[in-house]
JSON list of C-alpha atoms in Angstrom, two decimals:
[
{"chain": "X", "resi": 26, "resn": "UNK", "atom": "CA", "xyz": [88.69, 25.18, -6.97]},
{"chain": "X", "resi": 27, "resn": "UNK", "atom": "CA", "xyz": [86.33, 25.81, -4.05]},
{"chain": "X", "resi": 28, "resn": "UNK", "atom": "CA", "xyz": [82.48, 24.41, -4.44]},
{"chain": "X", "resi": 29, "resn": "UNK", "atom": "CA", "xyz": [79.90, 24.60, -1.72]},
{"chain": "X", "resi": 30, "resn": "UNK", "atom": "CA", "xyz": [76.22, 23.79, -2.49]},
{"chain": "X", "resi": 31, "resn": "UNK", "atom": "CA", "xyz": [73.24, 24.29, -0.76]},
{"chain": "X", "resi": 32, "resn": "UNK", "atom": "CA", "xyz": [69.54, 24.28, -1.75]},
{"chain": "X", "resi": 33, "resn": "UNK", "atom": "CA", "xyz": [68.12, 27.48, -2.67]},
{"chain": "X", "resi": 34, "resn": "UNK", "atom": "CA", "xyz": [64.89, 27.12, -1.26]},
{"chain": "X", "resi": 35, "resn": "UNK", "atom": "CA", "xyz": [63.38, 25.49, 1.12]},
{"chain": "X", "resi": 36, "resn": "UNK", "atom": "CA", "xyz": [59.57, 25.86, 3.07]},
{"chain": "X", "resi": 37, "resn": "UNK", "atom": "CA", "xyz": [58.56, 24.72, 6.88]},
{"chain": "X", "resi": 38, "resn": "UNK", "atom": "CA", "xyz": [56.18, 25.18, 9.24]},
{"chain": "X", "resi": 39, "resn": "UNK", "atom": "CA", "xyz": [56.23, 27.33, 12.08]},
{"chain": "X", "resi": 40, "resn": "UNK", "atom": "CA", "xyz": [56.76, 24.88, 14.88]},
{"chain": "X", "resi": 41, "resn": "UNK", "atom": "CA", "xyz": [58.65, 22.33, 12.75]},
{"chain": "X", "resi": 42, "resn": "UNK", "atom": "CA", "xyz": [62.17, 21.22, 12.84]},
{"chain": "X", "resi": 43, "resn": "UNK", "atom": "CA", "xyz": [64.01, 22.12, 9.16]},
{"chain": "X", "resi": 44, "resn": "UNK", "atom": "CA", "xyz": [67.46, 21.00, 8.22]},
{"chain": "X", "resi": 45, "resn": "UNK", "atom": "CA", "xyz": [69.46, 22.49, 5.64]},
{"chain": "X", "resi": 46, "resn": "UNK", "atom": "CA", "xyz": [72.44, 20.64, 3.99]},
{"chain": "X", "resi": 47, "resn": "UNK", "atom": "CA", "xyz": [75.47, 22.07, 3.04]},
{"chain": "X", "resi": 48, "resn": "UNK", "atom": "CA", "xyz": [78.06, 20.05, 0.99]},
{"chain": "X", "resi": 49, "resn": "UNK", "atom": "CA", "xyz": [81.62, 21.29, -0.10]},
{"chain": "X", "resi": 50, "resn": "UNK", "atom": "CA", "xyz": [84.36, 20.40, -2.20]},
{"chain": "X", "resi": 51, "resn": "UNK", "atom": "CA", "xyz": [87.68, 22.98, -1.02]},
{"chain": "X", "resi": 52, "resn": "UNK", "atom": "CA", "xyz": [91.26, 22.55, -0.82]},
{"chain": "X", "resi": 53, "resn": "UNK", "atom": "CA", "xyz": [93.19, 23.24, 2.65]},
{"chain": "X", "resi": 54, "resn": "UNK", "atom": "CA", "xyz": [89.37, 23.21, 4.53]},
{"chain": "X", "resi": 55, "resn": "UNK", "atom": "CA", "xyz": [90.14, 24.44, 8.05]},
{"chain": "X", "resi": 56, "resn": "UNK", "atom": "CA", "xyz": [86.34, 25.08, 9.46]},
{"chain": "X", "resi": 57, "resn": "UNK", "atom": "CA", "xyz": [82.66, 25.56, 8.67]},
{"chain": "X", "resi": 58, "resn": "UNK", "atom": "CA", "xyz": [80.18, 28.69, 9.36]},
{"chain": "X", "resi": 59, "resn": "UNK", "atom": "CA", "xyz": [76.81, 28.94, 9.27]},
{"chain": "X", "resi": 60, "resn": "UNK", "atom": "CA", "xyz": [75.42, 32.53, 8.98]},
{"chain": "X", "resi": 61, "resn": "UNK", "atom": "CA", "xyz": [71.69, 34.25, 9.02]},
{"chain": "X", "resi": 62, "resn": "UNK", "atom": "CA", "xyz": [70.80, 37.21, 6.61]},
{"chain": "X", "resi": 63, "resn": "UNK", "atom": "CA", "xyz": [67.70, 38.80, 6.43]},
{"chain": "X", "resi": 64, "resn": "UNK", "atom": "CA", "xyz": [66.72, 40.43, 3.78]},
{"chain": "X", "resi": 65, "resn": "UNK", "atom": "CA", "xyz": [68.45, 43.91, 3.52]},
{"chain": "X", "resi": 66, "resn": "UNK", "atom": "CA", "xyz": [70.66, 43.55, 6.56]},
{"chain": "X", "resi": 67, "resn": "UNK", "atom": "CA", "xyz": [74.03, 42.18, 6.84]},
{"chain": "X", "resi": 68, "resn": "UNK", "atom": "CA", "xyz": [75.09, 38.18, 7.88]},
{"chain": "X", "resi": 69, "resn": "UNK", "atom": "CA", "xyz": [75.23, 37.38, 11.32]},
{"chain": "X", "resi": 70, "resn": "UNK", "atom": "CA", "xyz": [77.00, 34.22, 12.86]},
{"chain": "X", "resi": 71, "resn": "UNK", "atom": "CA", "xyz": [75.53, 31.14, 14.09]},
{"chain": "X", "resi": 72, "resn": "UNK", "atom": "CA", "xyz": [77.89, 28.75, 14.34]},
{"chain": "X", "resi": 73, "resn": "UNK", "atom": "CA", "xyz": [81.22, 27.34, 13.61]},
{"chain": "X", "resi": 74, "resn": "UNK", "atom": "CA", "xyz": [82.65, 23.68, 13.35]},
{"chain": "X", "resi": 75, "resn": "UNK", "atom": "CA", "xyz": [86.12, 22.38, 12.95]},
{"chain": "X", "resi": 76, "resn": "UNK", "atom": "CA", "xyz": [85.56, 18.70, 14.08]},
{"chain": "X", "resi": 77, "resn": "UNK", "atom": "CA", "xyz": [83.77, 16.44, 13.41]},
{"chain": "X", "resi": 78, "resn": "UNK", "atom": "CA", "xyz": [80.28, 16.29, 15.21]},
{"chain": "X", "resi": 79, "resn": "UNK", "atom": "CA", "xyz": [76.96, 18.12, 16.50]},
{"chain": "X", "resi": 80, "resn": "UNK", "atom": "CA", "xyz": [77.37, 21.34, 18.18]},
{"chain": "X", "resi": 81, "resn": "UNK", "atom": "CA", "xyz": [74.06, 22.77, 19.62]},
{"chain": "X", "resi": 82, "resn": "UNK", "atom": "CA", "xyz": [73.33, 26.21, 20.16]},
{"chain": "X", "resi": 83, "resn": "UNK", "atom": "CA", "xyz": [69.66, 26.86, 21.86]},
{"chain": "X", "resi": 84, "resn": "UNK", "atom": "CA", "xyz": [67.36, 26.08, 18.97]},
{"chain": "X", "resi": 85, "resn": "UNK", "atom": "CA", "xyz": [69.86, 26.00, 16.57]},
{"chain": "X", "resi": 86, "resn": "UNK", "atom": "CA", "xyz": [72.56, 23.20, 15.98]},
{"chain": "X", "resi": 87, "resn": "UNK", "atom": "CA", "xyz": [74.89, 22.50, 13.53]},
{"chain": "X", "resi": 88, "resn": "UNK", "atom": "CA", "xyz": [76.76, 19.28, 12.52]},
{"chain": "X", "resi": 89, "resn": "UNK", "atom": "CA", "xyz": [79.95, 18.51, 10.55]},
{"chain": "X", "resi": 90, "resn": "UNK", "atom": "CA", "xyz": [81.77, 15.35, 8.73]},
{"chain": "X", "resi": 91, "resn": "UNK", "atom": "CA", "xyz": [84.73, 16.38, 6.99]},
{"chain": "X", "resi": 92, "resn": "UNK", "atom": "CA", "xyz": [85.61, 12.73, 5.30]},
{"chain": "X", "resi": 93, "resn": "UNK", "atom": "CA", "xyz": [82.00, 13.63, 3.71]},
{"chain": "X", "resi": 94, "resn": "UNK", "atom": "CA", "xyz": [82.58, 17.23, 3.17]},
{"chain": "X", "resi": 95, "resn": "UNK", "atom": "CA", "xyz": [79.00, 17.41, 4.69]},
{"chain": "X", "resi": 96, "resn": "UNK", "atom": "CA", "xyz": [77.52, 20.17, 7.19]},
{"chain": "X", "resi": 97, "resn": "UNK", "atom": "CA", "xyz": [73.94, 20.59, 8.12]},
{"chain": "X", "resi": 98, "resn": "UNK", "atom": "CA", "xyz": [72.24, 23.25, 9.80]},
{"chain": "X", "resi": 99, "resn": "UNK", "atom": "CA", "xyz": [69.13, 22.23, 12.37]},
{"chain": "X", "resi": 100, "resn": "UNK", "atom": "CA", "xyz": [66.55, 25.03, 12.96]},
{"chain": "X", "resi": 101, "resn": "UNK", "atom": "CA", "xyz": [63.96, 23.63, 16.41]},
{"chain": "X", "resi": 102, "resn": "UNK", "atom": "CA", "xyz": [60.70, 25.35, 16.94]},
{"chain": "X", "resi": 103, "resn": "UNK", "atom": "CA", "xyz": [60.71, 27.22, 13.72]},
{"chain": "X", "resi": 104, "resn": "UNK", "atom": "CA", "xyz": [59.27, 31.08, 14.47]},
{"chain": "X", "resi": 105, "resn": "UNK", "atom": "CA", "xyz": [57.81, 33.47, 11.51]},
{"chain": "X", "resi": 106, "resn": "UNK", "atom": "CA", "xyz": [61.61, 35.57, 12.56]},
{"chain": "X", "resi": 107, "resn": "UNK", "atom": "CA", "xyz": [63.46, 32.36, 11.16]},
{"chain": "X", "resi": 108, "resn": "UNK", "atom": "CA", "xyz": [62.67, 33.11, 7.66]},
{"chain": "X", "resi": 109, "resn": "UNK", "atom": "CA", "xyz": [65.99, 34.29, 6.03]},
{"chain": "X", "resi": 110, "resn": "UNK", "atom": "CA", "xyz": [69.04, 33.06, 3.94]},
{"chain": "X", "resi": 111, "resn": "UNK", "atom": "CA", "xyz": [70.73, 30.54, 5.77]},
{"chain": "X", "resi": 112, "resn": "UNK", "atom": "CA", "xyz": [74.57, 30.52, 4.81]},
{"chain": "X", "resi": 113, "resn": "UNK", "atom": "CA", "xyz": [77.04, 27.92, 5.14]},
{"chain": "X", "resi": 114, "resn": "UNK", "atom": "CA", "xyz": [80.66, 29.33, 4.29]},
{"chain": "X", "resi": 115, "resn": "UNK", "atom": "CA", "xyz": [84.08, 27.17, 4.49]},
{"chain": "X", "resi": 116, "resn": "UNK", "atom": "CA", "xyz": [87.51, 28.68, 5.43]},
{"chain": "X", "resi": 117, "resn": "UNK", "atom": "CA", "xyz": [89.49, 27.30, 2.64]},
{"chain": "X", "resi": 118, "resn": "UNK", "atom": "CA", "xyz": [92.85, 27.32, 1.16]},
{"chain": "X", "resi": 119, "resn": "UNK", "atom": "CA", "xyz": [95.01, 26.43, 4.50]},
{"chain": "X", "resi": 120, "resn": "UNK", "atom": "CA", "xyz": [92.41, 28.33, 6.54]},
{"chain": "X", "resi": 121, "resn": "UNK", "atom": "CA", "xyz": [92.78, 32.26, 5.18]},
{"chain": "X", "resi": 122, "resn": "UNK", "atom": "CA", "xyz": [90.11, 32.30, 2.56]},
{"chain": "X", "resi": 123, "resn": "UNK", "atom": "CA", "xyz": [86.63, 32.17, 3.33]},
{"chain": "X", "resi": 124, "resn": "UNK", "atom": "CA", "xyz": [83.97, 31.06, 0.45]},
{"chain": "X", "resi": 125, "resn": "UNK", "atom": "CA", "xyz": [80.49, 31.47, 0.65]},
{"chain": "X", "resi": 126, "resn": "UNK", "atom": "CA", "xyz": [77.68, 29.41, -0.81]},
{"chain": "X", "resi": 127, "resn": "UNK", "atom": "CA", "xyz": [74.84, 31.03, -2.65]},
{"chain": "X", "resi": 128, "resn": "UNK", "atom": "CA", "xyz": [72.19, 30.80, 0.66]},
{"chain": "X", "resi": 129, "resn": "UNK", "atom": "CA", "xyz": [69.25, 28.71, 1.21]},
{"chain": "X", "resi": 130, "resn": "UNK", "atom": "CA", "xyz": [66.16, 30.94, 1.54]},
{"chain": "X", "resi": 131, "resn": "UNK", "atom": "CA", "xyz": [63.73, 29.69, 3.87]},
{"chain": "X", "resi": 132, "resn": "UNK", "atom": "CA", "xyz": [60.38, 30.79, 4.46]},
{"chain": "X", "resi": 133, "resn": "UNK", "atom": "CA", "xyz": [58.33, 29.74, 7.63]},
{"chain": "X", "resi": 134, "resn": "UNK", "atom": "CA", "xyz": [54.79, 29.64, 7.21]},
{"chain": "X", "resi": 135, "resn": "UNK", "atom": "CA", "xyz": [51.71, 29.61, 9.57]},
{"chain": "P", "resi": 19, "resn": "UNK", "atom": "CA", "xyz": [79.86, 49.39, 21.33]},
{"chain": "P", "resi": 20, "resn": "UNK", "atom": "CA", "xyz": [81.67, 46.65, 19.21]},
{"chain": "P", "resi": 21, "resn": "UNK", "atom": "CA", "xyz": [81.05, 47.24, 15.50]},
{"chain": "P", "resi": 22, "resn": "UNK", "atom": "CA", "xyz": [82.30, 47.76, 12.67]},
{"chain": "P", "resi": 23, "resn": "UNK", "atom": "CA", "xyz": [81.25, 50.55, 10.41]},
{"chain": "P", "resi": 24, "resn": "UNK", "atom": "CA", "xyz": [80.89, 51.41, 6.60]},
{"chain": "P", "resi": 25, "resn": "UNK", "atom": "CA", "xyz": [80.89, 54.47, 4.98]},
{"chain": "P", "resi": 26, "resn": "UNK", "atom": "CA", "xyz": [79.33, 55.32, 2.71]},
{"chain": "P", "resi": 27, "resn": "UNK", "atom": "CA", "xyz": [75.93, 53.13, 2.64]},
{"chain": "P", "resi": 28, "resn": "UNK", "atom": "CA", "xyz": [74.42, 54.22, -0.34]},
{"chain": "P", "resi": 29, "resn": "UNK", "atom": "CA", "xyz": [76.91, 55.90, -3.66]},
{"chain": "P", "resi": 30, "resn": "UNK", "atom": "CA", "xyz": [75.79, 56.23, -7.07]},
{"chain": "P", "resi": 31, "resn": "UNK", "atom": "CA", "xyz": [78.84, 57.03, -9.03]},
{"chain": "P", "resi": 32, "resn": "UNK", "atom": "CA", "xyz": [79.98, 57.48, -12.83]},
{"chain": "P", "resi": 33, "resn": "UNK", "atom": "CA", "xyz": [82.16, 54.83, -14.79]},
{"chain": "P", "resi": 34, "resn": "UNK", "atom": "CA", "xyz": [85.78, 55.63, -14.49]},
{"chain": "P", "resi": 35, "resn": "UNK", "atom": "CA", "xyz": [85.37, 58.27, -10.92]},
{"chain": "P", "resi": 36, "resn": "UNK", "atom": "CA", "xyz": [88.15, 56.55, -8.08]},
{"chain": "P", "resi": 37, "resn": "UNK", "atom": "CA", "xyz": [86.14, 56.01, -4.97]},
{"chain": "P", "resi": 38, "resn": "UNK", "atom": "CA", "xyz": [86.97, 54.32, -1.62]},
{"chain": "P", "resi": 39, "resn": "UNK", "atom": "CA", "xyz": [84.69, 52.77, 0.89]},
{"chain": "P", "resi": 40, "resn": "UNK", "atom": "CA", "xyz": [85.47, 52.60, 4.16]},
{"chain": "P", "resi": 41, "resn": "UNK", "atom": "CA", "xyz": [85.53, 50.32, 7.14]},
{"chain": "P", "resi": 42, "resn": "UNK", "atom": "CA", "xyz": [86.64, 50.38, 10.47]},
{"chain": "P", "resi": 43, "resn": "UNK", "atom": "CA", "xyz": [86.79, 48.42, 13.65]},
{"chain": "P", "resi": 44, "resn": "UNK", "atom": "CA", "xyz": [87.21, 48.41, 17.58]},
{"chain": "P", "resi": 45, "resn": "UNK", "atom": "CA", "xyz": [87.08, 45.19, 18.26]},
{"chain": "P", "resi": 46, "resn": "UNK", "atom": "CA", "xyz": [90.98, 44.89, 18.01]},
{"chain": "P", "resi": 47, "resn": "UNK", "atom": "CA", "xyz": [90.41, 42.07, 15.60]},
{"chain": "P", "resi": 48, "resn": "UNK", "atom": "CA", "xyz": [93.27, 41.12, 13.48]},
{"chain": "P", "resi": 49, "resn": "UNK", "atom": "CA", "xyz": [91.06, 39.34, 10.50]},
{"chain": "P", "resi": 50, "resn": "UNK", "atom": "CA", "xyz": [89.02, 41.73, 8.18]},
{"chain": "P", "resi": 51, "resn": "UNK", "atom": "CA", "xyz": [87.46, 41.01, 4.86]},
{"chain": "P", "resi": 52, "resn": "UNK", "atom": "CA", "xyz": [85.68, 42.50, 2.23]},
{"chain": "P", "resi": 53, "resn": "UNK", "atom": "CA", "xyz": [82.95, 41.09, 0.20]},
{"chain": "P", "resi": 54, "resn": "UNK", "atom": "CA", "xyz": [80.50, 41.82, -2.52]},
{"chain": "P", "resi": 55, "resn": "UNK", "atom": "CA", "xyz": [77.15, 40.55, -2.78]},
{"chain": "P", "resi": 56, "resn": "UNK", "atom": "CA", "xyz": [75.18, 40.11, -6.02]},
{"chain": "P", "resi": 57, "resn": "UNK", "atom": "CA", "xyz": [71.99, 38.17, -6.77]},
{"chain": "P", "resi": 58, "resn": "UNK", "atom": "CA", "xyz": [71.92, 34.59, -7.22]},
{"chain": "P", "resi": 59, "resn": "UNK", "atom": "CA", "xyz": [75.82, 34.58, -6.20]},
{"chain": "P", "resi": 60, "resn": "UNK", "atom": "CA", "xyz": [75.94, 35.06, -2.61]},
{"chain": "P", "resi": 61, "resn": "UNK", "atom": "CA", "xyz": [78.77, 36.43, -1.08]},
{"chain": "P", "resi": 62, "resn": "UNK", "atom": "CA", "xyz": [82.09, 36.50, -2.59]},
{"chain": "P", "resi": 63, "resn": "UNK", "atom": "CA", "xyz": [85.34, 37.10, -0.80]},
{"chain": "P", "resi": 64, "resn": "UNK", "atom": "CA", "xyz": [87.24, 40.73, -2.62]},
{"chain": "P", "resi": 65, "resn": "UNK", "atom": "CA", "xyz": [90.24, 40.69, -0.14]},
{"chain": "P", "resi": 66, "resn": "UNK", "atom": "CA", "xyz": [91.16, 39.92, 2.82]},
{"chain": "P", "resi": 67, "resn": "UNK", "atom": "CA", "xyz": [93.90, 40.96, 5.76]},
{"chain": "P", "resi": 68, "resn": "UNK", "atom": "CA", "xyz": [95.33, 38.89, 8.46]},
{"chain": "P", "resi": 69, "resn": "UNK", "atom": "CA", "xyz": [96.85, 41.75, 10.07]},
{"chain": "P", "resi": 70, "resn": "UNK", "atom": "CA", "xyz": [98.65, 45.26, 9.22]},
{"chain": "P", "resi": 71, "resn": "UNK", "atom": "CA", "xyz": [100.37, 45.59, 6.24]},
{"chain": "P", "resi": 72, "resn": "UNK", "atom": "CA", "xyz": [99.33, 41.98, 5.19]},
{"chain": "P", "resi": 73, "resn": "UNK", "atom": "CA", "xyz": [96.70, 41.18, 2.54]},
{"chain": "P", "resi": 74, "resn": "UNK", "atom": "CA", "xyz": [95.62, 39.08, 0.20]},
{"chain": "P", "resi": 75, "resn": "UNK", "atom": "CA", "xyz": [93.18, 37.90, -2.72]},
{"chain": "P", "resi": 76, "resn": "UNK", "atom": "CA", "xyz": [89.89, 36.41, -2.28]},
{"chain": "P", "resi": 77, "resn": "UNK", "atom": "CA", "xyz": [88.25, 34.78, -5.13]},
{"chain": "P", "resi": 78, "resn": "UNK", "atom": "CA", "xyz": [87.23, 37.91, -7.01]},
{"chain": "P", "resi": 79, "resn": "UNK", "atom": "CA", "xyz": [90.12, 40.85, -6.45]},
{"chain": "P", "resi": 80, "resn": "UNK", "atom": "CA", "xyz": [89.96, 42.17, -10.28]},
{"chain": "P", "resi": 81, "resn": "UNK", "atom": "CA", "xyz": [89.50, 45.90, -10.23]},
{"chain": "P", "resi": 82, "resn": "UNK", "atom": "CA", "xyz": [89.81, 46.55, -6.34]},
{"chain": "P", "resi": 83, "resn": "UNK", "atom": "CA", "xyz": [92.71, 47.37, -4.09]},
{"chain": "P", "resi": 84, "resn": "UNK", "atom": "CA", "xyz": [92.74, 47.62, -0.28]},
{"chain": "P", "resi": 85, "resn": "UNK", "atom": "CA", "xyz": [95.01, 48.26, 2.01]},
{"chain": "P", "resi": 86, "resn": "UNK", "atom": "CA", "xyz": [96.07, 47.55, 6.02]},
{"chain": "P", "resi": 87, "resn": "UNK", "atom": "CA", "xyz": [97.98, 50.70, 7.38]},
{"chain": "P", "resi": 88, "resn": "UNK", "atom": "CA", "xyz": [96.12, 50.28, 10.82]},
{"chain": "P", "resi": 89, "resn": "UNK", "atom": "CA", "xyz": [94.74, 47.35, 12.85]},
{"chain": "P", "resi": 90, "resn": "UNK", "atom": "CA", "xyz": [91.23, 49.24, 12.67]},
{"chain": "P", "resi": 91, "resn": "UNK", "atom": "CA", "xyz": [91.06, 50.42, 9.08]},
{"chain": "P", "resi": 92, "resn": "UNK", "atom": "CA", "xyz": [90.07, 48.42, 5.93]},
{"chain": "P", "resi": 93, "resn": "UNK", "atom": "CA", "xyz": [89.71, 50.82, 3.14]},
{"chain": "P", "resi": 94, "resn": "UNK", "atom": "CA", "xyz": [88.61, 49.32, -0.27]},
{"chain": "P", "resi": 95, "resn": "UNK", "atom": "CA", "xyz": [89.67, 51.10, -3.24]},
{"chain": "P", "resi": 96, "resn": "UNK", "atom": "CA", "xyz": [88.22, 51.29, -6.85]},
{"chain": "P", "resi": 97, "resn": "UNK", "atom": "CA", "xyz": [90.50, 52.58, -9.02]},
{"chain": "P", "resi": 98, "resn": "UNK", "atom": "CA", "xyz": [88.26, 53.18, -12.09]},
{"chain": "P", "resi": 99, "resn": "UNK", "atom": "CA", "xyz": [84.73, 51.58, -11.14]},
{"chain": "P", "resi": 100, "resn": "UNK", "atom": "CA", "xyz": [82.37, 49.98, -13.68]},
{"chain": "P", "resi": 101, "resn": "UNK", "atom": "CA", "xyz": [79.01, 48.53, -13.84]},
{"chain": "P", "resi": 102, "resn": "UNK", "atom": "CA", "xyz": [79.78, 45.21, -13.21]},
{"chain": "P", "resi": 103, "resn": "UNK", "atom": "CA", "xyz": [81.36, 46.70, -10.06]},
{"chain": "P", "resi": 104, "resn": "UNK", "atom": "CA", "xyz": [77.66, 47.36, -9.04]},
{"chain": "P", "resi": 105, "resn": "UNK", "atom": "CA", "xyz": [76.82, 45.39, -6.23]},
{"chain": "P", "resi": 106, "resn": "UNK", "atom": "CA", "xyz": [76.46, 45.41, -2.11]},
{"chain": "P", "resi": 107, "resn": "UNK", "atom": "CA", "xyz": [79.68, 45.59, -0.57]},
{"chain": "P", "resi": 108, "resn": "UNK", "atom": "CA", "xyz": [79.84, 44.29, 3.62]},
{"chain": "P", "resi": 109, "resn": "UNK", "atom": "CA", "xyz": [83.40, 44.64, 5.54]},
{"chain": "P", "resi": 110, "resn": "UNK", "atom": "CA", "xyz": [83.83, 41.87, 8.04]},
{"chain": "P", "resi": 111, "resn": "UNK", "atom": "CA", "xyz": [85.96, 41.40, 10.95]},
{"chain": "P", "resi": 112, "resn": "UNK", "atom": "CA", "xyz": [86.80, 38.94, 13.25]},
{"chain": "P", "resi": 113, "resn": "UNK", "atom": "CA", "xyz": [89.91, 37.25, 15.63]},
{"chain": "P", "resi": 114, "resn": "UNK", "atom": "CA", "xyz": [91.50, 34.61, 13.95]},
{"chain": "P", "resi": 115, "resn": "UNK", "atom": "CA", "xyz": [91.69, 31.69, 16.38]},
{"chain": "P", "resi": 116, "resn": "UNK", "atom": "CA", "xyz": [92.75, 27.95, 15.42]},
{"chain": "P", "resi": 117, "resn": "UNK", "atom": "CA", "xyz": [90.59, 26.85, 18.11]},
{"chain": "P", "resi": 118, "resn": "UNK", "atom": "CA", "xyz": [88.38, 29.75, 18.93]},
{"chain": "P", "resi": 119, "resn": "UNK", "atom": "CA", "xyz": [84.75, 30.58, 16.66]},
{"chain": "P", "resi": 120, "resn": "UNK", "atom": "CA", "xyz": [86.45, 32.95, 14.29]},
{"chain": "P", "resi": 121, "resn": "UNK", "atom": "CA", "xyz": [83.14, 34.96, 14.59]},
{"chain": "P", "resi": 122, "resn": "UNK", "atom": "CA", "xyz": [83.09, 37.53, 11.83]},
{"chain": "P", "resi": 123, "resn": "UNK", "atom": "CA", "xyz": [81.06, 40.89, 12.59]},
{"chain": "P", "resi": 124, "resn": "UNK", "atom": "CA", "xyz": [79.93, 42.51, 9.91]},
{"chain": "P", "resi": 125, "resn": "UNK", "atom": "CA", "xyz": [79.28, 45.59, 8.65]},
{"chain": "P", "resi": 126, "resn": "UNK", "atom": "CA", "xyz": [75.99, 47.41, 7.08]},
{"chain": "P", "resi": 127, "resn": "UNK", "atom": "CA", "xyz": [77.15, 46.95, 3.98]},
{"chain": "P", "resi": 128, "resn": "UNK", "atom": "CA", "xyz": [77.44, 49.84, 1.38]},
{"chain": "P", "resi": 129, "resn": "UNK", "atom": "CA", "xyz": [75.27, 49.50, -1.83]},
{"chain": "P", "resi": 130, "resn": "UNK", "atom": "CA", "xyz": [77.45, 50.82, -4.65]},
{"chain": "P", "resi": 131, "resn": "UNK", "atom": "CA", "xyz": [75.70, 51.77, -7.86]},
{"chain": "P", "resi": 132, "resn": "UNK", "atom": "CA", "xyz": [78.25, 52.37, -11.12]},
{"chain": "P", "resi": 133, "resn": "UNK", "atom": "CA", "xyz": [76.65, 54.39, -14.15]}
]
C-alpha cells in the first residue's frame, strides 16, 4: 500500500527557518507535492519534485531523495501568515493516483 | 478567471436522498480529482479522471460514482449517502505533464452533512 508520514505538529518562531519532513513508502512513485491549507480554505500548491534535489521557490524550498523516499519542505523568514497545514502528497501507482499525508500543522509565534 | 468551482458549498441531507456535487473547470485541464477531507485523515483521493470518459478509483471510491462526459465537468454522485459520507469534499484539477508541475487548482470545497 501507499504510506506517507509527516509530523503533526510542529512550533517556530516568526523569523526562523522550519523544516518539515515528509517520508513515504508508495508503489509506482512518479513525483512529490507540497501543498498549504489554511484553516477553512482549500490546498494550494507550493511545489513539486520529480528528481532528485533542492528546488527553491522565494522563501520556500523543497528537496527530494527518492532512494530515501525522503522530501522536506523549508519555510525562510517565517511570517504570522505561514501558520497552516503543510501537505506533502505523492503521485503513486505509475503516476495516476495521488495520496495525501495527514498535514503538519504549524503555528508561528511572536 | 481560472477556477474551478463547487456547487453546492454547504448541504445537509437525509440518509438514503441521491445527491450530486458539482465541479467544473476552464482551465482546459485534462486531470480532475475528487477528494474528501475528514479530521485527523487528511485528504483522501474518491476518484479521479485523466480525461473524458476515463476514470478511475482513488483509495476510498465505496459509495460514490463520478463521471467524465465533458473536459470541464466532474460531477460526483452519491447514490444513497450516509453518515460516514459526512465530510468536506474539494474537486481538483490540473494538466497532467511528465515533466511539467502538475499544479492542481482546487476548488472551495463543499461541506456535506448526512443525517
Amino acid at each position: 500500500g501507499q504510506n506517507i508520514d509527516q509530523p503533526t505538529e510542529m512550533t517556530a518562531t516568526e523569523g526562523a527557518i522550519v523544516q518539515i519532513n515528509c517520508t513515504y513508502q508508495t508503489s509506482g512513485f512518479n513525483g512529490l507535492f507540497w501543498y498549504q491549507q489554511h484553516a477553512g480554505e482549500a490546498p494550494t500548491f507550493l511545489s513539486y519534485n520529480v528528481l532528485d534535489g533542492l528546488e527553491e521557490k522565494g522563501r520556500f524550498s523543497s528537496f527530494l531523495s527518492r532512494s530515501k523516499g525522503y522530501s522536506y519542505l523549508l519555510l525562510k523568514e517565517l511570517q504570522m501568515k505561514d501558520s497552516a497545514s503543510y501537505l506533502c502528497a505523492a503521485f503513486t501507482g505509475g503516476g495516476n493516483k495521488l495520496t495525501f499525508g495527514t498535514g503538519t500543522q504549524l503555528k508561528v509565534e511572536l | 478567471e481560472a477556477q474551478v468551482t463547487q456547487n453546492p458549498r454547504y448541504l445537509i441531507t437525509v440518509t438514503g436522498k441521491k445527491l450530486t456535487v458539482t465541479c467544473s473547470q476552464n482551465m482546459n485541464h485534462e486531470y480532475m480529482s475528487w477528494y474528501r477531507q475528514d479530521p485527523g485523515l487528511g485528504l483522501r483521493q474518491i476518484y479521479y479522471s485523466m480525461n473524458v470518459e476515463v476514470t478511475d478509483k482513488g483509495d476510498v471510491p465505496e459509495g460514490y460514482k463520478v463521471s467524465r462526459k465533458e473536459k470541464r465537468n466532474f460531477p460526483l454522485i452519491l447514490e444513497s449517502p450516509s453518515p460516514n459520507q459526512t465530510s468536506l469534499y474539494f474537486c481538483a484539477s490540473s494538466l497532467y505533464e511528465t515533466s511539467g508541475s502538475n499544479e492542481q487548482f482546487f476548488g472551495p470545497g463543499t461541506r456535506l452533512t448526512v443525517l
